[in-house]
Amino acid sequence: MKELLIEKQQEDEDLNLSGKLDITIDELMQLDYQINEVTDEEGNITSYRIKFAKTAPKSILEKVKGKDDNNEVEFEPWELFDAYYPEEQFEAIVSNKHYYQRFLDAVESANKLNAVDFGDDGLSVILKRQTYISIIAALEAFLSETFVNLTNDNPGYFRKFVETFHDFKDRKVELKQIFSEYDKIRETGKIAMLEVIYHNLPKVSGMYEATFGIQFPEYKDIYQCVLVRHDLVHRNGKTKDGKAVTIDTAAVDDVIEKATDFANKIAALLDL
């Protein structure tokens, strides 16, 4: 069910993006583009910039709404990813209480995939890349499902989250709105938790520490792996400087080890 919801979410995000760009979904599928995060000094995402390849069909590029001279379009975070179903997604997360075991199962599967030898360099490259990406995705799912489940199930944690969440800091509420805001505080909290990008470890570390009262594990090493995943997903395996990222058996072993060690530390701190 969760996989179907994720697939549906991706379809809706593509449809949402095509609408904001004022092109059809078929035209969007013909464009080669990257979605890059723009962050502040604290690692918080302030916007997304969509970069279109110069090789994209000019007839379609000319239709793109808001495109600048660098073939880029910038969106606020909530503009780009607002076409999903929060209630269904939230229910899918809180219905799974075995999120730590799911992560360990994903690691076991990744180890098996990493041991596969196709005897074909092209297929091996694809497999290694996808396995690497899957580990970061599994860690991100573990972080999000752990946070959402624990915060949803514990009123004290939920209150701490609302009181300390960075994105709520500058939110103004008039006195006459207090009761209406209070009545929907659960829904507001749900949506806020779902909108967080959980591989943004600088932000997530602050959430975990403020909400659960723990010392978040050192994440420098695993965050480097997150950045590699970003190169693989958004830059087709190249760094910002255009250098190819090599993902081999050793690289996959490395990310598995670092992600597992990191998740184990989180699990120990929260007694999962």
XYZ file of N, CA and C in Angstrom:
816
model
N 0.826 -1.199 0.000
C 0.000 0.000 0.000
C 0.864 1.255 0.000
N 1.909 1.231 0.859
C 2.768 2.413 0.931
C 3.450 2.679 -0.404
N 3.911 1.607 -1.084
C 4.575 1.781 -2.367
C 3.606 2.373 -3.415
N 2.353 1.928 -3.355
C 1.353 2.465 -4.281
C 1.094 3.939 -4.011
N 1.065 4.307 -2.730
C 0.857 5.704 -2.374
C 2.015 6.570 -2.845
N 3.239 6.038 -2.707
C 4.415 6.783 -3.161
C 4.365 6.975 -4.675
N 3.983 5.916 -5.402
C 3.871 6.005 -6.853
C 2.806 7.025 -7.248
N 1.680 6.986 -6.536
C 0.609 7.943 -6.807
C 1.071 9.360 -6.513
N 1.825 9.529 -5.438
C 2.334 10.845 -5.080
C 3.239 11.381 -6.181
N 4.114 10.512 -6.740
C 5.024 10.939 -7.794
C 4.246 11.377 -9.025
N 3.216 10.622 -9.376
C 2.384 10.990 -10.524
C 1.731 12.349 -10.309
N 1.228 12.566 -9.096
C 0.566 13.831 -8.788
C 1.557 14.990 -8.777
N 2.792 14.720 -8.295
C 3.808 15.769 -8.292
C 4.180 16.158 -9.726
N 4.288 15.166 -10.615
C 4.582 15.456 -12.022
C 3.460 16.278 -12.639
N 2.233 15.914 -12.340
C 1.082 16.650 -12.868
C 1.056 18.066 -12.302
N 1.354 18.187 -11.016
C 1.405 19.492 -10.365
C 2.474 20.367 -10.999
N 3.664 19.790 -11.240
C 4.766 20.548 -11.820
C 4.435 21.006 -13.237
N 3.875 20.114 -14.034
C 3.530 20.497 -15.408
C 2.532 21.650 -15.416
N 1.595 21.613 -14.464
C 0.615 22.694 -14.384
C 1.248 24.015 -14.013
N 2.195 23.998 -13.078
C 2.859 25.227 -12.646
C 3.772 25.773 -13.735
N 4.288 24.888 -14.581
C 5.142 25.320 -15.684
C 4.331 25.698 -16.912
N 3.029 25.460 -16.847
C 2.101 25.785 -17.935
C 2.380 24.969 -19.200
N 2.747 23.685 -18.988
C 2.918 22.766 -20.100
C 2.157 21.478 -19.776
N 2.015 20.614 -20.754
C 1.294 19.365 -20.516
C 2.225 18.346 -19.868
N 1.633 17.301 -19.301
C 2.437 16.260 -18.671
C 3.294 15.552 -19.713
N 2.779 15.388 -20.939
C 3.553 14.758 -22.018
C 4.759 15.615 -22.387
N 4.570 16.936 -22.387
C 5.690 17.841 -22.690
C 6.730 17.798 -21.576
N 6.257 17.706 -20.339
C 7.194 17.619 -19.218
C 8.063 16.378 -19.337
N 7.475 15.259 -19.757
C 8.212 14.012 -19.868
C 9.286 14.078 -20.955
N 9.183 15.042 -21.867
C 10.177 15.177 -22.929
C 11.349 16.068 -22.522
N 11.237 16.695 -21.363
C 12.284 17.599 -20.900
C 13.279 16.877 -20.001
N 14.542 17.190 -20.183
C 15.596 16.685 -19.300
C 15.871 17.784 -18.287
N 15.601 17.504 -16.997
C 15.759 18.559 -16.001
C 16.239 17.985 -14.675
N 16.782 18.872 -13.865
C 17.232 18.525 -12.513
C 16.513 19.429 -11.525
N 16.167 18.863 -10.357
C 15.581 19.658 -9.283
C 16.631 19.807 -8.200
N 17.087 21.023 -7.970
C 18.146 21.285 -7.008
C 17.609 22.040 -5.798
N 18.054 21.635 -4.623
C 17.649 22.300 -3.386
C 18.496 23.550 -3.172
N 17.856 24.617 -2.732
C 18.557 25.830 -2.313
C 18.400 25.914 -0.798
N 19.510 25.911 -0.066
C 19.451 25.875 1.393
C 20.120 27.098 2.017
N 19.744 27.368 3.267
C 20.391 28.444 4.003
C 21.575 27.877 4.789
N 22.197 28.695 5.627
C 23.394 28.275 6.352
C 23.109 27.145 7.334
N 21.853 27.011 7.770
C 21.486 25.966 8.724
C 21.073 24.673 8.036
N 21.108 24.669 6.720
C 20.728 23.472 5.993
C 19.247 23.375 5.695
N 18.468 24.420 6.021
C 17.041 24.406 5.747
C 16.786 24.737 4.287
N 15.893 24.016 3.663
C 15.575 24.241 2.260
C 14.730 25.500 2.128
N 15.215 26.457 1.362
C 14.499 27.722 1.179
C 13.738 27.770 -0.143
N 14.195 26.994 -1.103
C 13.492 26.937 -2.388
C 14.046 25.774 -3.207
N 13.386 25.530 -4.337
C 13.871 24.533 -5.301
C 14.070 25.234 -6.638
N 15.180 24.909 -7.294
C 15.427 25.448 -8.638
C 15.442 24.301 -9.630
N 14.626 24.434 -10.655
C 14.554 23.421 -11.704
C 15.412 23.894 -12.869
N 16.399 23.084 -13.196
C 17.343 23.395 -14.262
C 17.055 22.518 -15.466
N 16.746 23.147 -16.593
C 16.445 22.401 -17.816
C 17.691 22.311 -18.690
N 17.909 21.125 -19.261
C 19.060 20.925 -20.145
C 18.889 21.731 -21.425
N 20.004 22.224 -21.951
C 19.950 23.004 -23.187
C 19.528 22.159 -24.375
N 19.662 20.842 -24.222
C 19.287 19.941 -25.317
C 17.784 19.675 -25.366
N 17.047 20.205 -24.388
C 15.599 20.003 -24.357
C 14.962 20.682 -25.561
N 13.851 20.134 -26.068
C 13.178 20.735 -27.236
C 12.851 22.209 -27.005
N 13.327 23.064 -27.895
C 13.120 24.507 -27.738
C 11.646 24.875 -27.788
N 10.892 24.124 -28.588
C 9.469 24.430 -28.729
C 8.733 24.276 -27.399
N 9.229 23.356 -26.565
C 8.610 23.157 -25.246
C 9.190 24.149 -24.240
N 10.513 24.350 -24.277
C 11.147 25.280 -23.351
C 10.553 26.676 -23.455
N 10.201 27.077 -24.675
C 9.639 28.413 -24.873
C 8.294 28.582 -24.175
N 7.609 27.454 -23.904
C 6.300 27.511 -23.240
C 6.414 27.559 -21.716
N 7.595 27.178 -21.192
C 7.752 27.044 -19.742
C 7.568 28.394 -19.050
N 6.643 28.433 -18.146
C 6.314 29.658 -17.419
C 7.362 29.953 -16.339
N 7.863 31.183 -16.332
C 8.790 31.609 -15.283
C 10.238 31.250 -15.527
N 10.563 30.715 -16.697
C 11.949 30.314 -16.984
C 12.819 31.548 -17.194
N 14.022 31.551 -16.545
C 14.926 32.682 -16.711
C 15.927 32.409 -17.830
N 16.895 33.296 -17.969
C 17.865 33.170 -19.059
C 18.803 31.984 -18.887
N 18.853 31.434 -17.681
C 19.704 30.266 -17.425
C 18.940 28.957 -17.543
N 17.765 29.022 -18.144
C 16.904 27.835 -18.284
C 16.509 27.260 -16.922
N 16.248 28.122 -15.954
C 15.879 27.697 -14.616
C 14.575 28.355 -14.169
N 13.871 27.617 -13.301
C 12.645 28.133 -12.688
C 12.757 27.869 -11.193
N 12.415 28.847 -10.370
C 12.521 28.695 -8.920
C 11.137 28.633 -8.280
N 10.988 27.712 -7.307
C 9.724 27.549 -6.598
C 9.961 27.538 -5.098
N 8.977 28.043 -4.360
C 8.978 27.859 -2.912
C 8.744 26.372 -2.633
N 9.244 25.844 -1.507
C 9.096 24.412 -1.214
C 7.663 23.923 -1.284
N 6.728 24.699 -0.719
C 5.339 24.245 -0.698
C 4.662 24.348 -2.059
N 5.238 25.135 -2.978
C 4.662 25.231 -4.312
C 4.938 23.977 -5.129
N 6.142 23.447 -4.958
C 6.565 22.333 -5.809
C 5.973 21.011 -5.381
N 5.841 20.781 -4.081
C 5.397 19.485 -3.587
C 4.116 19.601 -2.772
N 3.107 20.244 -3.358
C 1.858 20.393 -2.619
C 0.748 19.482 -3.126
N 1.068 18.616 -4.085
C 0.007 17.792 -4.674
C 0.082 16.351 -4.184
N -0.066 16.145 -2.901
C -0.106 14.787 -2.377
C -1.227 14.684 -1.362
N -1.490 13.486 -0.920
C -2.610 13.254 -0.027
C -2.092 13.028 1.387
N -2.046 14.077 2.217
C -1.429 13.953 3.531
C -2.096 12.936 4.443
N -3.416 12.832 4.401
C -4.097 11.928 5.314
C -3.748 10.478 5.005
N -3.788 10.113 3.716
C -3.457 8.747 3.324
C -1.993 8.436 3.621
N -1.121 9.394 3.345
C 0.306 9.187 3.594
C 0.555 9.043 5.091
N -0.095 9.887 5.879
C 0.084 9.834 7.322
C -0.397 8.497 7.885
N -1.557 8.043 7.425
C -2.103 6.776 7.910
C -1.206 5.612 7.522
N -0.610 5.683 6.329
C 0.300 4.620 5.902
C 1.522 4.545 6.813
N 1.985 5.692 7.289
C 3.157 5.730 8.164
C 2.824 5.230 9.563
N 1.741 5.758 10.157
C 1.443 5.406 11.556
C 0.890 3.993 11.696
N 0.473 3.389 10.585
C -0.017 2.006 10.660
C 1.132 1.012 10.714
N 2.348 1.485 10.434
C 3.527 0.619 10.477
C 4.317 0.902 11.746
N 4.288 -0.034 12.683
C 5.017 0.120 13.939
C 6.347 -0.643 13.930
N 6.708 -1.190 12.783
C 7.936 -1.979 12.687
C 8.946 -1.266 11.779
N 9.037 0.040 11.918
C 9.859 0.844 11.025
C 11.361 0.534 11.163
N 11.799 0.200 12.367
C 13.211 -0.158 12.544
C 13.519 -1.483 11.842
N 12.633 -2.463 12.001
C 12.824 -3.752 11.344
C 12.749 -3.613 9.834
N 11.887 -2.727 9.358
C 11.788 -2.501 7.906
C 13.112 -1.973 7.366
N 13.752 -1.101 8.134
C 15.061 -0.599 7.714
C 16.077 -1.736 7.653
N 16.093 -2.573 8.686
C 17.032 -3.701 8.711
C 16.758 -4.671 7.565
N 15.490 -4.873 7.233
C 15.136 -5.736 6.093
C 15.657 -5.139 4.791
N 15.550 -3.808 4.661
C 16.045 -3.133 3.455
C 17.556 -3.286 3.339
N 18.242 -3.215 4.466
C 19.700 -3.402 4.474
C 20.058 -4.816 4.034
N 19.326 -5.791 4.535
C 19.587 -7.181 4.156
C 19.398 -7.377 2.648
N 18.341 -6.790 2.108
C 18.091 -6.891 0.667
C 19.193 -6.208 -0.129
N 19.644 -5.045 0.356
C 20.705 -4.311 -0.329
C 22.000 -5.118 -0.342
N 22.307 -5.781 0.755
C 23.501 -6.628 0.800
C 23.434 -7.744 -0.234
N 22.272 -8.330 -0.390
C 22.099 -9.403 -1.373
C 22.258 -8.865 -2.795
N 21.675 -7.705 -3.055
C 21.792 -7.100 -4.383
C 23.237 -6.724 -4.690
N 23.944 -6.261 -3.687
C 25.328 -5.849 -3.901
C 26.229 -7.040 -4.215
N 25.786 -8.221 -3.847
C 26.582 -9.426 -4.103
C 26.297 -10.029 -5.479
N 25.294 -9.509 -6.164
C 24.924 -10.036 -7.480
C 25.948 -9.610 -8.532
N 26.350 -10.543 -9.367
C 27.286 -10.256 -10.447
C 26.617 -10.595 -11.774
N 26.277 -9.554 -12.537
C 25.612 -9.763 -13.821
C 26.595 -10.131 -14.925
N 27.890 -9.857 -14.693
C 28.849 -10.085 -15.762
C 28.705 -9.081 -16.877
N 28.029 -7.992 -16.594
C 27.784 -6.935 -17.585
C 28.030 -5.605 -16.884
N 29.044 -4.855 -17.349
C 29.422 -3.612 -16.675
C 28.276 -2.605 -16.649
N 27.521 -2.525 -17.754
C 26.420 -1.570 -17.821
C 25.355 -1.861 -16.786
N 24.941 -3.124 -16.701
C 23.915 -3.507 -15.729
C 24.437 -3.366 -14.300
N 25.699 -3.689 -14.107
C 26.292 -3.586 -12.770
C 26.289 -2.145 -12.277
N 26.622 -1.215 -13.160
C 26.630 0.204 -12.796
C 25.233 0.644 -12.353
N 24.227 0.246 -13.123
C 22.848 0.608 -12.784
C 22.443 0.003 -11.447
N 22.770 -1.272 -11.254
C 22.398 -1.960 -10.016
C 23.062 -1.322 -8.808
N 24.355 -1.012 -8.921
C 25.080 -0.422 -7.791
C 24.487 0.941 -7.446
N 24.209 1.714 -8.459
C 23.624 3.047 -8.223
C 22.283 2.936 -7.511
N 21.416 2.083 -8.036
C 20.079 1.958 -7.464
C 20.128 1.391 -6.049
N 21.064 0.494 -5.803
C 21.206 -0.065 -4.455
C 21.673 1.014 -3.489
N 22.621 1.818 -3.918
C 23.114 2.928 -3.101
C 21.963 3.873 -2.756
N 21.202 4.255 -3.785
C 20.073 5.168 -3.600
C 19.046 4.565 -2.647
N 18.816 3.253 -2.758
C 17.799 2.597 -1.938
C 18.157 2.632 -0.451
N 19.452 2.579 -0.133
C 19.868 2.621 1.268
C 19.563 3.982 1.880
N 19.865 5.049 1.149
C 19.553 6.390 1.646
C 18.044 6.566 1.764
N 17.299 6.012 0.810
C 15.835 6.089 0.869
C 15.304 5.335 2.088
N 15.899 4.173 2.368
C 15.480 3.382 3.529
C 15.792 4.112 4.831
N 16.944 4.764 4.897
C 17.299 5.529 6.090
C 16.361 6.717 6.262
N 16.058 7.378 5.157
C 15.123 8.516 5.209
C 13.745 8.061 5.691
N 13.288 6.918 5.178
C 11.993 6.377 5.614
C 12.026 6.040 7.100
N 13.143 5.467 7.552
C 13.280 5.133 8.974
C 13.206 6.389 9.839
N 13.901 7.438 9.433
C 13.899 8.684 10.203
C 12.514 9.313 10.229
N 11.834 9.320 9.087
C 10.508 9.937 9.032
C 9.481 9.117 9.797
N 9.493 7.793 9.604
C 8.503 6.939 10.266
C 8.716 6.909 11.778
N 9.968 6.933 12.197
C 10.256 6.978 13.630
C 9.739 8.279 14.230
N 10.064 9.383 13.577
C 9.658 10.681 14.114
C 8.140 10.827 14.136
N 7.495 10.505 13.034
C 6.042 10.673 12.951
C 5.324 9.770 13.942
N 5.723 8.514 14.016
C 5.060 7.575 14.925
C 5.217 7.982 16.387
N 6.444 8.256 16.814
C 6.672 8.600 18.209
C 5.985 9.914 18.578
N 6.041 10.882 17.687
C 5.427 12.182 17.963
C 3.908 12.082 17.982
N 3.364 11.293 17.092
C 1.911 11.127 17.042
C 1.371 10.378 18.259
N 2.150 9.398 18.747
C 1.680 8.546 19.848
C 1.898 9.147 21.233
N 2.750 10.155 21.330
C 3.095 10.724 22.630
C 2.702 12.208 22.681
N 1.678 12.582 23.461
C 1.241 13.985 23.538
C 2.356 14.944 23.946
N 3.246 14.475 24.824
C 4.357 15.314 25.245
C 5.305 15.617 24.100
N 5.613 14.600 23.309
C 6.468 14.809 22.140
C 5.788 15.741 21.134
N 4.490 15.538 20.929
C 3.781 16.367 19.954
C 3.826 17.840 20.378
N 3.610 18.093 21.645
C 3.660 19.473 22.132
C 5.056 20.061 21.928
N 6.082 19.285 22.257
C 7.451 19.754 22.069
C 7.720 20.093 20.607
N 7.217 19.238 19.725
C 7.414 19.475 18.295
C 6.792 20.799 17.880
N 5.546 21.025 18.266
C 4.852 22.258 17.891
C 5.558 23.479 18.478
N 6.039 23.355 19.703
C 6.663 24.486 20.378
C 8.056 24.824 19.840
N 8.733 23.845 19.260
C 10.133 24.060 18.872
C 10.408 23.991 17.373
N 9.442 23.534 16.575
C 9.686 23.341 15.140
C 10.051 24.663 14.485
N 11.170 24.656 13.783
C 11.720 25.879 13.188
C 10.720 26.580 12.270
N 9.995 25.821 11.465
C 9.092 26.421 10.484
C 7.889 27.113 11.123
N 7.634 26.830 12.393
C 6.523 27.475 13.096
C 6.953 28.772 13.789
N 8.249 29.014 13.839
C 8.771 30.098 14.659
C 8.195 31.464 14.289
N 8.092 31.735 13.005
C 7.636 33.050 12.552
C 6.158 33.074 12.193
N 5.451 32.020 12.521
C 4.023 31.958 12.200
C 3.227 32.787 13.205
N 2.455 33.750 12.704
C 1.697 34.656 13.560
C 0.237 34.209 13.658
N -0.283 34.244 14.864
C -1.685 33.890 15.097
C -2.338 35.013 15.882
N -3.408 35.575 15.328
C -4.132 36.621 16.043
C -4.925 36.005 17.187
N -5.210 36.819 18.202
C -5.918 36.335 19.376
C -7.259 35.706 19.004
N -7.944 36.269 18.055
C -9.253 35.754 17.666
C -9.160 34.406 16.951
N -7.959 34.026 16.533
C -7.772 32.765 15.805
C -7.293 31.630 16.710
N -7.053 31.929 17.979
C -6.432 30.945 18.868
C -7.229 29.651 18.943
N -8.541 29.743 19.146
C -9.347 28.538 19.309
C -9.443 27.738 18.009
N -9.591 28.433 16.883
C -9.673 27.725 15.610
C -8.349 27.048 15.286
N -7.225 27.711 15.619
C -5.917 27.116 15.396
C -5.700 25.920 16.319
N -6.168 26.046 17.548
C -6.041 24.952 18.507
C -6.827 23.728 18.048
N -8.030 23.977 17.494
C -8.874 22.869 17.038
C -8.227 22.067 15.917
N -7.394 22.712 15.132
C -6.774 22.007 13.996
C -5.278 21.793 14.198
N -4.805 21.898 15.449
C -3.375 21.781 15.700
C -2.833 20.406 15.322
N -3.630 19.366 15.513
C -3.189 18.020 15.138
C -2.960 17.933 13.633
N -3.903 18.475 12.868
C -3.784 18.439 11.414
C -2.600 19.276 10.956
N -2.406 20.432 11.577
C -1.270 21.289 11.242
C 0.046 20.564 11.509
N 0.109 19.876 12.644
C 1.314 19.125 12.987
C 1.572 17.989 12.026
N 0.522 17.270 11.638
C 0.663 16.156 10.692
C 1.284 16.643 9.386
N 0.693 17.684 8.830
C 1.160 18.192 7.539
C 2.600 18.671 7.643
N 2.915 19.356 8.742
C 4.283 19.861 8.922
C 5.289 18.714 8.966
N 4.957 17.639 9.685
C 5.873 16.494 9.767
C 6.064 15.833 8.412
N 4.991 15.757 7.630
C 5.080 15.096 6.329
C 5.856 15.925 5.318
N 5.858 17.243 5.472
C 6.519 18.106 4.502
C 8.035 18.155 4.690
N 8.499 17.684 5.839
C 9.946 17.681 6.087
C 10.642 16.697 5.154
N 11.770 17.097 4.604
C 12.598 16.200 3.804
C 13.607 15.578 4.762
N 13.421 14.308 5.066
C 14.158 13.699 6.170
C 15.597 13.315 5.855
N 16.050 13.547 4.618
C 17.486 13.390 4.406
C 18.209 14.725 4.607
N 17.455 15.762 4.973
C 18.052 17.032 5.363
C 18.466 16.912 6.833
N 19.580 16.255 7.071
C 19.991 15.889 8.423
C 20.252 17.081 9.345
N 20.774 18.201 8.855
C 20.917 19.344 9.765
C 19.571 19.769 10.369
N 18.532 19.768 9.571
C 17.205 20.139 10.074
C 16.629 19.029 10.945
N 16.741 17.802 10.498
C 16.173 16.668 11.221
C 16.851 16.487 12.578
N 18.146 16.749 12.642
C 18.846 16.616 13.922
C 18.252 17.557 14.958
N 17.940 18.786 14.549
C 17.330 19.741 15.464
C 15.952 19.299 15.920
N 15.187 18.716 14.999
C 13.848 18.222 15.341
C 13.926 17.097 16.362
N 14.817 16.146 16.128
C 14.957 15.006 17.040
C 15.400 15.467 18.433
N 16.375 16.357 18.466
C 16.889 16.811 19.748
C 15.844 17.599 20.534
N 15.132 18.513 19.850
C 14.157 19.360 20.525
C 12.912 18.577 20.940
N 12.493 17.627 20.113
C 11.257 16.887 20.390
C 11.470 15.747 21.370
N 12.546 14.984 21.186
C 12.762 13.790 21.997
C 13.761 13.992 23.141
N 14.439 15.135 23.132
C 15.394 15.391 24.207
C 16.607 14.489 24.181
N 17.092 14.146 22.978
C 18.262 13.284 22.842
C 19.405 14.044 22.184
N 20.592 13.510 22.268
C 21.739 14.051 21.555
C 21.837 13.319 20.214
N 21.488 13.989 19.145
C 21.475 13.362 17.823
C 22.880 12.883 17.470
N 22.997 11.676 16.906
C 24.325 11.143 16.566
C 25.052 12.019 15.550
N 26.360 11.959 15.576
C 27.173 12.647 14.580
C 26.793 12.137 13.193
N 26.508 13.056 12.274
C 25.988 12.631 10.970
C 26.852 13.077 9.788
N 28.057 13.560 10.065
C 28.907 14.058 8.984
C 29.147 13.013 7.909
N 29.513 11.801 8.306
C 29.848 10.756 7.330
C 28.637 10.324 6.516
N 27.504 10.077 7.177
C 26.337 9.616 6.441
C 25.758 10.745 5.582
N 25.948 11.993 6.012
C 25.434 13.111 5.213
C 26.205 13.237 3.901
N 27.483 12.879 3.912
C 28.246 12.855 2.669
C 27.645 11.837 1.700
N 27.155 10.723 2.248
C 26.489 9.715 1.422
C 25.167 10.251 0.871
N 24.481 11.055 1.664
C 23.241 11.687 1.205
C 23.528 12.600 0.009
N 24.632 13.340 0.086
C 25.004 14.233 -1.009
C 25.371 13.446 -2.265
N 25.997 12.285 -2.076
C 26.293 11.415 -3.220
C 24.987 10.934 -3.849
N 24.035 10.547 -3.004
C 22.716 10.134 -3.496
C 22.082 11.250 -4.310
N 22.270 12.489 -3.861
C 21.718 13.640 -4.573
C 22.334 13.749 -5.972
N 23.635 13.504 -6.066
C 24.300 13.530 -7.378
C 23.749 12.427 -8.287
N 23.506 11.267 -7.718
C 23.006 10.139 -8.507
C 21.584 10.382 -9.002
N 20.751 10.948 -8.145
C 19.331 11.125 -8.485
C 19.092 12.350 -9.355
N 19.733 13.468 -9.000
C 19.406 14.737 -9.644
C 20.413 15.191 -10.697
N 21.601 14.570 -10.733
C 22.598 14.993 -11.713
C 23.106 13.828 -12.554
N 22.335 12.754 -12.555
C 22.666 11.584 -13.362
C 24.080 11.079 -13.079
N 24.448 11.065 -11.785
C 25.723 10.481 -11.395
C 26.920 11.394 -11.549
N 26.678 12.721 -11.536
C 27.790 13.663 -11.628
C 27.707 14.687 -10.513
N 28.870 15.201 -10.108
C 28.916 16.236 -9.090
C 28.568 17.588 -9.710
N 28.499 18.624 -8.864
C 28.227 19.968 -9.385
C 29.283 20.414 -10.376
N 30.496 19.876 -10.213
C 31.605 20.225 -11.112
C 31.630 19.367 -12.374
N 30.669 18.466 -12.499
C 30.604 17.634 -13.693
C 31.433 16.375 -13.646
N 31.984 16.052 -12.475
C 32.787 14.841 -12.346
C 31.891 13.630 -12.092
N 32.205 12.520 -12.754
C 31.411 11.307 -12.597
C 31.612 10.702 -11.216
N 30.522 10.253 -10.612
C 30.565 9.600 -9.305
C 30.653 8.095 -9.522
N 31.676 7.471 -8.968
C 31.861 6.029 -9.130
C 31.207 5.279 -7.976
N 30.248 4.422 -8.317
C 29.589 3.598 -7.308
C 29.879 2.139 -7.637
N 30.722 1.522 -6.815
C 31.065 0.114 -7.004
C 30.649 -0.672 -5.755
N 31.037 -1.933 -5.704
C 30.670 -2.783 -4.569
C 31.147 -2.194 -3.249
N 32.356 -1.664 -3.240
C 32.917 -1.090 -2.022
C 32.129 0.138 -1.566
N 31.694 0.952 -2.530
C 30.932 2.147 -2.192
C 29.578 1.782 -1.580
N 28.952 0.740 -2.118
C 27.666 0.293 -1.574
C 27.862 -0.294 -0.179
N 28.917 -1.086 -0.008
C 29.228 -1.629 1.322
C 29.416 -0.498 2.328
N 30.078 0.553 1.885
C 30.372 1.689 2.758
C 29.092 2.394 3.207
N 28.191 2.673 2.260
C 26.959 3.374 2.631
C 26.072 2.489 3.498
N 26.082 1.187 3.247
C 25.305 0.258 4.089
C 25.828 0.290 5.522
N 27.151 0.242 5.662
C 27.752 0.248 6.999
C 27.436 1.550 7.739
N 27.590 2.668 7.056
C 27.376 3.961 7.706
C 25.906 4.183 8.049
N 25.004 3.814 7.125
C 23.573 3.986 7.376
C 23.102 3.088 8.511
N 23.597 1.851 8.534
C 23.209 0.911 9.587
C 23.703 1.378 10.952
N 24.949 1.814 11.005
C 25.505 2.316 12.262
C 24.708 3.518 12.766
N 24.349 4.409 11.847
C 23.597 5.611 12.214
C 22.203 5.247 12.730
N 21.507 4.361 12.009
C 20.165 3.944 12.422
C 20.197 3.210 13.751
N 21.212 2.387 13.949
C 21.337 1.651 15.219
C 21.499 2.615 16.396
N 22.236 3.682 16.191
C 22.430 4.678 17.256
C 21.109 5.375 17.586
N 20.342 5.706 16.542
C 19.041 6.337 16.757
C 18.125 5.377 17.525
N 18.107 4.122 17.087
C 17.252 3.118 17.732
C 17.621 2.948 19.195
N 18.907 2.949 19.502
C 19.353 2.788 20.892
C 18.947 3.982 21.750
N 19.088 5.188 21.197
C 18.748 6.394 21.937
C 17.257 6.459 22.254
N 16.429 5.928 21.349
C 14.978 6.005 21.517
C 14.388 4.697 22.028
N 15.259 3.731 22.315
C 14.826 2.442 22.850
C 13.789 1.778 21.947
N 14.111 1.710 20.654
C 13.176 1.119 19.679
C 13.269 -0.411 19.705
